[in-house]
Amino acid sequence: MSRTKSFLATIAAILCVSASLSLTGTNRVHAEDVPVIDITAKRFAFSPDKITLKKGQTVKLRLHSEDVTHGFFLRPLKLDEEIPAGQSAEVTVTPQTAGTFTTICDHFCGANHGNMNMTIVVE
Ligand SMILES: [Cu+2]
């Protein structure tokens, strides 16, 4: 009887330890392994105007607007964000297709809006 009890206690202790290990492991992966790329939108350009991503690698794009509301639209990467005036928006993306893509501002922001775009290269 007491042998069974101590056996069960040992199992419980192992489960506890492995549960807490896997939790901290998950948190660490999220905090450190997703690179952040800052992109600033301002009439009528994005800065930087070109970024390079790796196929299959997740990145977080942190989009900032320095003036009015802008859009950030790129159908092949399923990006369709609105960047509110003077604020930021975040989107996480894992590109699955290599190529050179053009992201456009799809929220009308003024006279030269039609030429506001940036390049995303996936390699
Ligand atoms: Cu625009």
mmCIF file with all atom_site columns, C-alpha atoms and ligand atoms in Angstrom:
data_model
loop_
_atom_site.group_PDB
_atom_site.id
_atom_site.type_symbol
_atom_site.label_atom_id
_atom_site.label_alt_id
_atom_site.label_comp_id
_atom_site.label_asym_id
_atom_site.label_entity_id
_atom_site.label_seq_id
_atom_site.pdbx_PDB_ins_code
_atom_site.Cartn_x
_atom_site.Cartn_y
_atom_site.Cartn_z
_atom_site.occupancy
_atom_site.B_iso_or_equiv
_atom_site.pdbx_formal_charge
_atom_site.auth_seq_id
_atom_site.auth_comp_id
_atom_site.auth_asym_id
_atom_site.auth_atom_id
_atom_site.pdbx_PDB_model_num
ATOM   1   C  CA . MET A 1 1   ? 0.000  0.000  0.000   1.00 0.00 ? 1   MET A CA 1
ATOM   2   C  CA . SER A 1 2   ? 2.645  2.499  1.022   1.00 0.00 ? 2   SER A CA 1
ATOM   3   C  CA . ARG A 1 3   ? 4.709  1.444  -1.985  1.00 0.00 ? 3   ARG A CA 1
ATOM   4   C  CA . THR A 1 4   ? 1.817  2.258  -4.314  1.00 0.00 ? 4   THR A CA 1
ATOM   5   C  CA . LYS A 1 5   ? 1.360  5.610  -2.599  1.00 0.00 ? 5   LYS A CA 1
ATOM   6   C  CA . SER A 1 6   ? 4.961  6.668  -2.980  1.00 0.00 ? 6   SER A CA 1
ATOM   7   C  CA . PHE A 1 7   ? 4.910  5.465  -6.590  1.00 0.00 ? 7   PHE A CA 1
ATOM   8   C  CA . LEU A 1 8   ? 1.883  7.674  -7.282  1.00 0.00 ? 8   LEU A CA 1
ATOM   9   C  CA . ALA A 1 9   ? 3.512  10.618 -5.509  1.00 0.00 ? 9   ALA A CA 1
ATOM   10  C  CA . THR A 1 10  ? 6.588  10.234 -7.694  1.00 0.00 ? 10  THR A CA 1
ATOM   11  C  CA . ILE A 1 11  ? 4.481  10.175 -10.866 1.00 0.00 ? 11  ILE A CA 1
ATOM   12  C  CA . ALA A 1 12  ? 2.592  13.278 -9.720  1.00 0.00 ? 12  ALA A CA 1
ATOM   13  C  CA . ALA A 1 13  ? 5.845  15.110 -9.015  1.00 0.00 ? 13  ALA A CA 1
ATOM   14  C  CA . ILE A 1 14  ? 7.227  14.238 -12.456 1.00 0.00 ? 14  ILE A CA 1
ATOM   15  C  CA . LEU A 1 15  ? 4.023  15.420 -14.151 1.00 0.00 ? 15  LEU A CA 1
ATOM   16  C  CA . CYS A 1 16  ? 4.179  18.707 -12.234 1.00 0.00 ? 16  CYS A CA 1
ATOM   17  C  CA . VAL A 1 17  ? 7.772  19.382 -13.186 1.00 0.00 ? 17  VAL A CA 1
ATOM   18  C  CA . SER A 1 18  ? 7.311  18.525 -16.857 1.00 0.00 ? 18  SER A CA 1
ATOM   19  C  CA . ALA A 1 19  ? 4.158  20.657 -17.057 1.00 0.00 ? 19  ALA A CA 1
ATOM   20  C  CA . SER A 1 20  ? 5.924  23.724 -15.686 1.00 0.00 ? 20  SER A CA 1
ATOM   21  C  CA . LEU A 1 21  ? 8.965  23.090 -17.899 1.00 0.00 ? 21  LEU A CA 1
ATOM   22  C  CA . SER A 1 22  ? 6.868  22.951 -21.052 1.00 0.00 ? 22  SER A CA 1
ATOM   23  C  CA . LEU A 1 23  ? 5.024  26.130 -20.051 1.00 0.00 ? 23  LEU A CA 1
ATOM   24  C  CA . THR A 1 24  ? 8.174  28.185 -19.573 1.00 0.00 ? 24  THR A CA 1
ATOM   25  C  CA . GLY A 1 25  ? 9.599  26.646 -22.752 1.00 0.00 ? 25  GLY A CA 1
ATOM   26  C  CA . THR A 1 26  ? 6.594  27.835 -24.764 1.00 0.00 ? 26  THR A CA 1
ATOM   27  C  CA . ASN A 1 27  ? 6.782  31.351 -23.352 1.00 0.00 ? 27  ASN A CA 1
ATOM   28  C  CA . ARG A 1 28  ? 10.453 31.635 -24.162 1.00 0.00 ? 28  ARG A CA 1
ATOM   29  C  CA . VAL A 1 29  ? 9.921  30.583 -27.788 1.00 0.00 ? 29  VAL A CA 1
ATOM   30  C  CA . HIS A 1 30  ? 7.251  33.241 -28.287 1.00 0.00 ? 30  HIS A CA 1
ATOM   31  C  CA . ALA A 1 31  ? 9.217  36.022 -26.652 1.00 0.00 ? 31  ALA A CA 1
ATOM   32  C  CA . GLU A 1 32  ? 12.551 35.487 -28.368 1.00 0.00 ? 32  GLU A CA 1
ATOM   33  C  CA . ASP A 1 33  ? 12.118 33.626 -31.630 1.00 0.00 ? 33  ASP A CA 1
ATOM   34  C  CA . VAL A 1 34  ? 9.770  35.898 -33.580 1.00 0.00 ? 34  VAL A CA 1
ATOM   35  C  CA . PRO A 1 35  ? 11.745 38.772 -35.108 1.00 0.00 ? 35  PRO A CA 1
ATOM   36  C  CA . VAL A 1 36  ? 9.991  42.135 -35.194 1.00 0.00 ? 36  VAL A CA 1
ATOM   37  C  CA . ILE A 1 37  ? 10.235 44.418 -38.217 1.00 0.00 ? 37  ILE A CA 1
ATOM   38  C  CA . ASP A 1 38  ? 9.165  48.039 -37.800 1.00 0.00 ? 38  ASP A CA 1
ATOM   39  C  CA . ILE A 1 39  ? 7.604  49.749 -40.804 1.00 0.00 ? 39  ILE A CA 1
ATOM   40  C  CA . THR A 1 40  ? 6.544  53.384 -40.826 1.00 0.00 ? 40  THR A CA 1
ATOM   41  C  CA . ALA A 1 41  ? 3.797  54.678 -43.107 1.00 0.00 ? 41  ALA A CA 1
ATOM   42  C  CA . LYS A 1 42  ? 3.731  58.365 -43.979 1.00 0.00 ? 42  LYS A CA 1
ATOM   43  C  CA . ARG A 1 43  ? 2.142  60.141 -46.985 1.00 0.00 ? 43  ARG A CA 1
ATOM   44  C  CA . PHE A 1 44  ? 3.095  58.735 -49.510 1.00 0.00 ? 44  PHE A CA 1
ATOM   45  C  CA . ALA A 1 45  ? 5.660  56.090 -48.708 1.00 0.00 ? 45  ALA A CA 1
ATOM   46  C  CA . PHE A 1 46  ? 6.574  53.219 -46.449 1.00 0.00 ? 46  PHE A CA 1
ATOM   47  C  CA . SER A 1 47  ? 9.897  53.172 -44.649 1.00 0.00 ? 47  SER A CA 1
ATOM   48  C  CA . PRO A 1 48  ? 11.840 51.025 -45.237 1.00 0.00 ? 48  PRO A CA 1
ATOM   49  C  CA . ASP A 1 49  ? 10.509 50.637 -48.771 1.00 0.00 ? 49  ASP A CA 1
ATOM   50  C  CA . LYS A 1 50  ? 11.861 47.082 -49.048 1.00 0.00 ? 50  LYS A CA 1
ATOM   51  C  CA . ILE A 1 51  ? 12.201 44.184 -46.594 1.00 0.00 ? 51  ILE A CA 1
ATOM   52  C  CA . THR A 1 52  ? 13.353 40.617 -47.056 1.00 0.00 ? 52  THR A CA 1
ATOM   53  C  CA . LEU A 1 53  ? 11.684 37.681 -45.314 1.00 0.00 ? 53  LEU A CA 1
ATOM   54  C  CA . LYS A 1 54  ? 12.535 34.000 -45.232 1.00 0.00 ? 54  LYS A CA 1
ATOM   55  C  CA . LYS A 1 55  ? 10.058 31.473 -46.538 1.00 0.00 ? 55  LYS A CA 1
ATOM   56  C  CA . GLY A 1 56  ? 8.494  29.567 -43.626 1.00 0.00 ? 56  GLY A CA 1
ATOM   57  C  CA . GLN A 1 57  ? 9.883  31.890 -40.962 1.00 0.00 ? 57  GLN A CA 1
ATOM   58  C  CA . THR A 1 58  ? 7.363  33.758 -38.834 1.00 0.00 ? 58  THR A CA 1
ATOM   59  C  CA . VAL A 1 59  ? 7.923  37.472 -38.315 1.00 0.00 ? 59  VAL A CA 1
ATOM   60  C  CA . LYS A 1 60  ? 5.922  40.168 -36.639 1.00 0.00 ? 60  LYS A CA 1
ATOM   61  C  CA . LEU A 1 61  ? 5.401  43.355 -38.649 1.00 0.00 ? 61  LEU A CA 1
ATOM   62  C  CA . ARG A 1 62  ? 4.878  46.404 -36.456 1.00 0.00 ? 62  ARG A CA 1
ATOM   63  C  CA . LEU A 1 63  ? 3.246  49.051 -38.594 1.00 0.00 ? 63  LEU A CA 1
ATOM   64  C  CA . HIS A 1 64  ? 3.243  52.698 -37.524 1.00 0.00 ? 64  HIS A CA 1
ATOM   65  C  CA . SER A 1 65  ? 1.408  55.629 -39.057 1.00 0.00 ? 65  SER A CA 1
ATOM   66  C  CA . GLU A 1 66  ? 3.047  59.022 -38.670 1.00 0.00 ? 66  GLU A CA 1
ATOM   67  C  CA . ASP A 1 67  ? 0.115  60.976 -40.071 1.00 0.00 ? 67  ASP A CA 1
ATOM   68  C  CA . VAL A 1 68  ? -3.212 59.762 -41.453 1.00 0.00 ? 68  VAL A CA 1
ATOM   69  C  CA . THR A 1 69  ? -4.785 56.314 -41.684 1.00 0.00 ? 69  THR A CA 1
ATOM   70  C  CA . HIS A 1 70  ? -3.026 54.013 -44.142 1.00 0.00 ? 70  HIS A CA 1
ATOM   71  C  CA . GLY A 1 71  ? -3.598 50.517 -45.414 1.00 0.00 ? 71  GLY A CA 1
ATOM   72  C  CA . PHE A 1 72  ? -1.171 47.616 -45.788 1.00 0.00 ? 72  PHE A CA 1
ATOM   73  C  CA . PHE A 1 73  ? -2.442 45.176 -48.368 1.00 0.00 ? 73  PHE A CA 1
ATOM   74  C  CA . LEU A 1 74  ? -0.704 42.221 -49.979 1.00 0.00 ? 74  LEU A CA 1
ATOM   75  C  CA . ARG A 1 75  ? -2.997 39.462 -51.128 1.00 0.00 ? 75  ARG A CA 1
ATOM   76  C  CA . PRO A 1 76  ? -0.382 36.686 -51.709 1.00 0.00 ? 76  PRO A CA 1
ATOM   77  C  CA . LEU A 1 77  ? 0.744  36.920 -48.067 1.00 0.00 ? 77  LEU A CA 1
ATOM   78  C  CA . LYS A 1 78  ? -2.834 37.424 -46.840 1.00 0.00 ? 78  LYS A CA 1
ATOM   79  C  CA . LEU A 1 79  ? -1.944 40.834 -45.410 1.00 0.00 ? 79  LEU A CA 1
ATOM   80  C  CA . ASP A 1 80  ? -4.777 43.322 -45.112 1.00 0.00 ? 80  ASP A CA 1
ATOM   81  C  CA . GLU A 1 81  ? -4.202 45.699 -42.243 1.00 0.00 ? 81  GLU A CA 1
ATOM   82  C  CA . GLU A 1 82  ? -5.408 49.161 -41.437 1.00 0.00 ? 82  GLU A CA 1
ATOM   83  C  CA . ILE A 1 83  ? -2.922 51.440 -39.682 1.00 0.00 ? 83  ILE A CA 1
ATOM   84  C  CA . PRO A 1 84  ? -4.960 54.022 -37.752 1.00 0.00 ? 84  PRO A CA 1
ATOM   85  C  CA . ALA A 1 85  ? -3.867 57.681 -37.925 1.00 0.00 ? 85  ALA A CA 1
ATOM   86  C  CA . GLY A 1 86  ? -0.910 58.262 -35.627 1.00 0.00 ? 86  GLY A CA 1
ATOM   87  C  CA . GLN A 1 87  ? -1.123 54.735 -34.231 1.00 0.00 ? 87  GLN A CA 1
ATOM   88  C  CA . SER A 1 88  ? 0.343  51.269 -34.699 1.00 0.00 ? 88  SER A CA 1
ATOM   89  C  CA . ALA A 1 89  ? -0.906 47.891 -35.822 1.00 0.00 ? 89  ALA A CA 1
ATOM   90  C  CA . GLU A 1 90  ? 0.780  44.508 -35.523 1.00 0.00 ? 90  GLU A CA 1
ATOM   91  C  CA . VAL A 1 91  ? 0.462  41.536 -37.791 1.00 0.00 ? 91  VAL A CA 1
ATOM   92  C  CA . THR A 1 92  ? 2.238  38.187 -37.699 1.00 0.00 ? 92  THR A CA 1
ATOM   93  C  CA . VAL A 1 93  ? 3.050  36.547 -40.993 1.00 0.00 ? 93  VAL A CA 1
ATOM   94  C  CA . THR A 1 94  ? 4.669  33.281 -42.095 1.00 0.00 ? 94  THR A CA 1
ATOM   95  C  CA . PRO A 1 95  ? 5.305  33.579 -45.846 1.00 0.00 ? 95  PRO A CA 1
ATOM   96  C  CA . GLN A 1 96  ? 4.856  30.278 -47.702 1.00 0.00 ? 96  GLN A CA 1
ATOM   97  C  CA . THR A 1 97  ? 5.764  31.399 -51.219 1.00 0.00 ? 97  THR A CA 1
ATOM   98  C  CA . ALA A 1 98  ? 9.082  32.766 -52.426 1.00 0.00 ? 98  ALA A CA 1
ATOM   99  C  CA . GLY A 1 99  ? 9.027  35.781 -54.696 1.00 0.00 ? 99  GLY A CA 1
ATOM   100 C  CA . THR A 1 100 ? 8.998  39.556 -54.890 1.00 0.00 ? 100 THR A CA 1
ATOM   101 C  CA . PHE A 1 101 ? 5.729  41.183 -53.868 1.00 0.00 ? 101 PHE A CA 1
ATOM   102 C  CA . THR A 1 102 ? 4.403  44.718 -53.789 1.00 0.00 ? 102 THR A CA 1
ATOM   103 C  CA . THR A 1 103 ? 2.436  45.838 -50.755 1.00 0.00 ? 103 THR A CA 1
ATOM   104 C  CA . ILE A 1 104 ? 0.113  48.745 -51.432 1.00 0.00 ? 104 ILE A CA 1
ATOM   105 C  CA . CYS A 1 105 ? -1.609 51.276 -49.238 1.00 0.00 ? 105 CYS A CA 1
ATOM   106 C  CA . ASP A 1 106 ? -5.269 50.446 -49.803 1.00 0.00 ? 106 ASP A CA 1
ATOM   107 C  CA . HIS A 1 107 ? -6.709 53.197 -47.625 1.00 0.00 ? 107 HIS A CA 1
ATOM   108 C  CA . PHE A 1 108 ? -7.008 56.479 -49.537 1.00 0.00 ? 108 PHE A CA 1
ATOM   109 C  CA . CYS A 1 109 ? -4.582 58.905 -47.910 1.00 0.00 ? 109 CYS A CA 1
ATOM   110 C  CA . GLY A 1 110 ? -4.266 61.796 -50.376 1.00 0.00 ? 110 GLY A CA 1
ATOM   111 C  CA . ALA A 1 111 ? -3.179 62.958 -53.822 1.00 0.00 ? 111 ALA A CA 1
ATOM   112 C  CA . ASN A 1 112 ? -0.294 60.550 -54.385 1.00 0.00 ? 112 ASN A CA 1
ATOM   113 C  CA . HIS A 1 113 ? -1.915 57.587 -52.619 1.00 0.00 ? 113 HIS A CA 1
ATOM   114 C  CA . GLY A 1 114 ? -1.839 55.479 -55.803 1.00 0.00 ? 114 GLY A CA 1
ATOM   115 C  CA . ASN A 1 115 ? 1.978  55.411 -55.743 1.00 0.00 ? 115 ASN A CA 1
ATOM   116 C  CA . MET A 1 116 ? 2.321  54.415 -52.099 1.00 0.00 ? 116 MET A CA 1
ATOM   117 C  CA . ASN A 1 117 ? 3.774  50.945 -51.931 1.00 0.00 ? 117 ASN A CA 1
ATOM   118 C  CA . MET A 1 118 ? 6.706  48.876 -50.699 1.00 0.00 ? 118 MET A CA 1
ATOM   119 C  CA . THR A 1 119 ? 8.443  45.677 -51.722 1.00 0.00 ? 119 THR A CA 1
ATOM   120 C  CA . ILE A 1 120 ? 8.497  42.457 -49.720 1.00 0.00 ? 120 ILE A CA 1
ATOM   121 C  CA . VAL A 1 121 ? 10.974 39.866 -50.943 1.00 0.00 ? 121 VAL A CA 1
ATOM   122 C  CA . VAL A 1 122 ? 10.513 36.281 -49.744 1.00 0.00 ? 122 VAL A CA 1
ATOM   123 C  CA . GLU A 1 123 ? 13.520 34.039 -50.305 1.00 0.00 ? 123 GLU A CA 1
HETATM 124 CU CU . CU  B 2 .   ? -2.847 55.592 -49.113 1.00 0.00 ? 1   CU  B CU 1
#
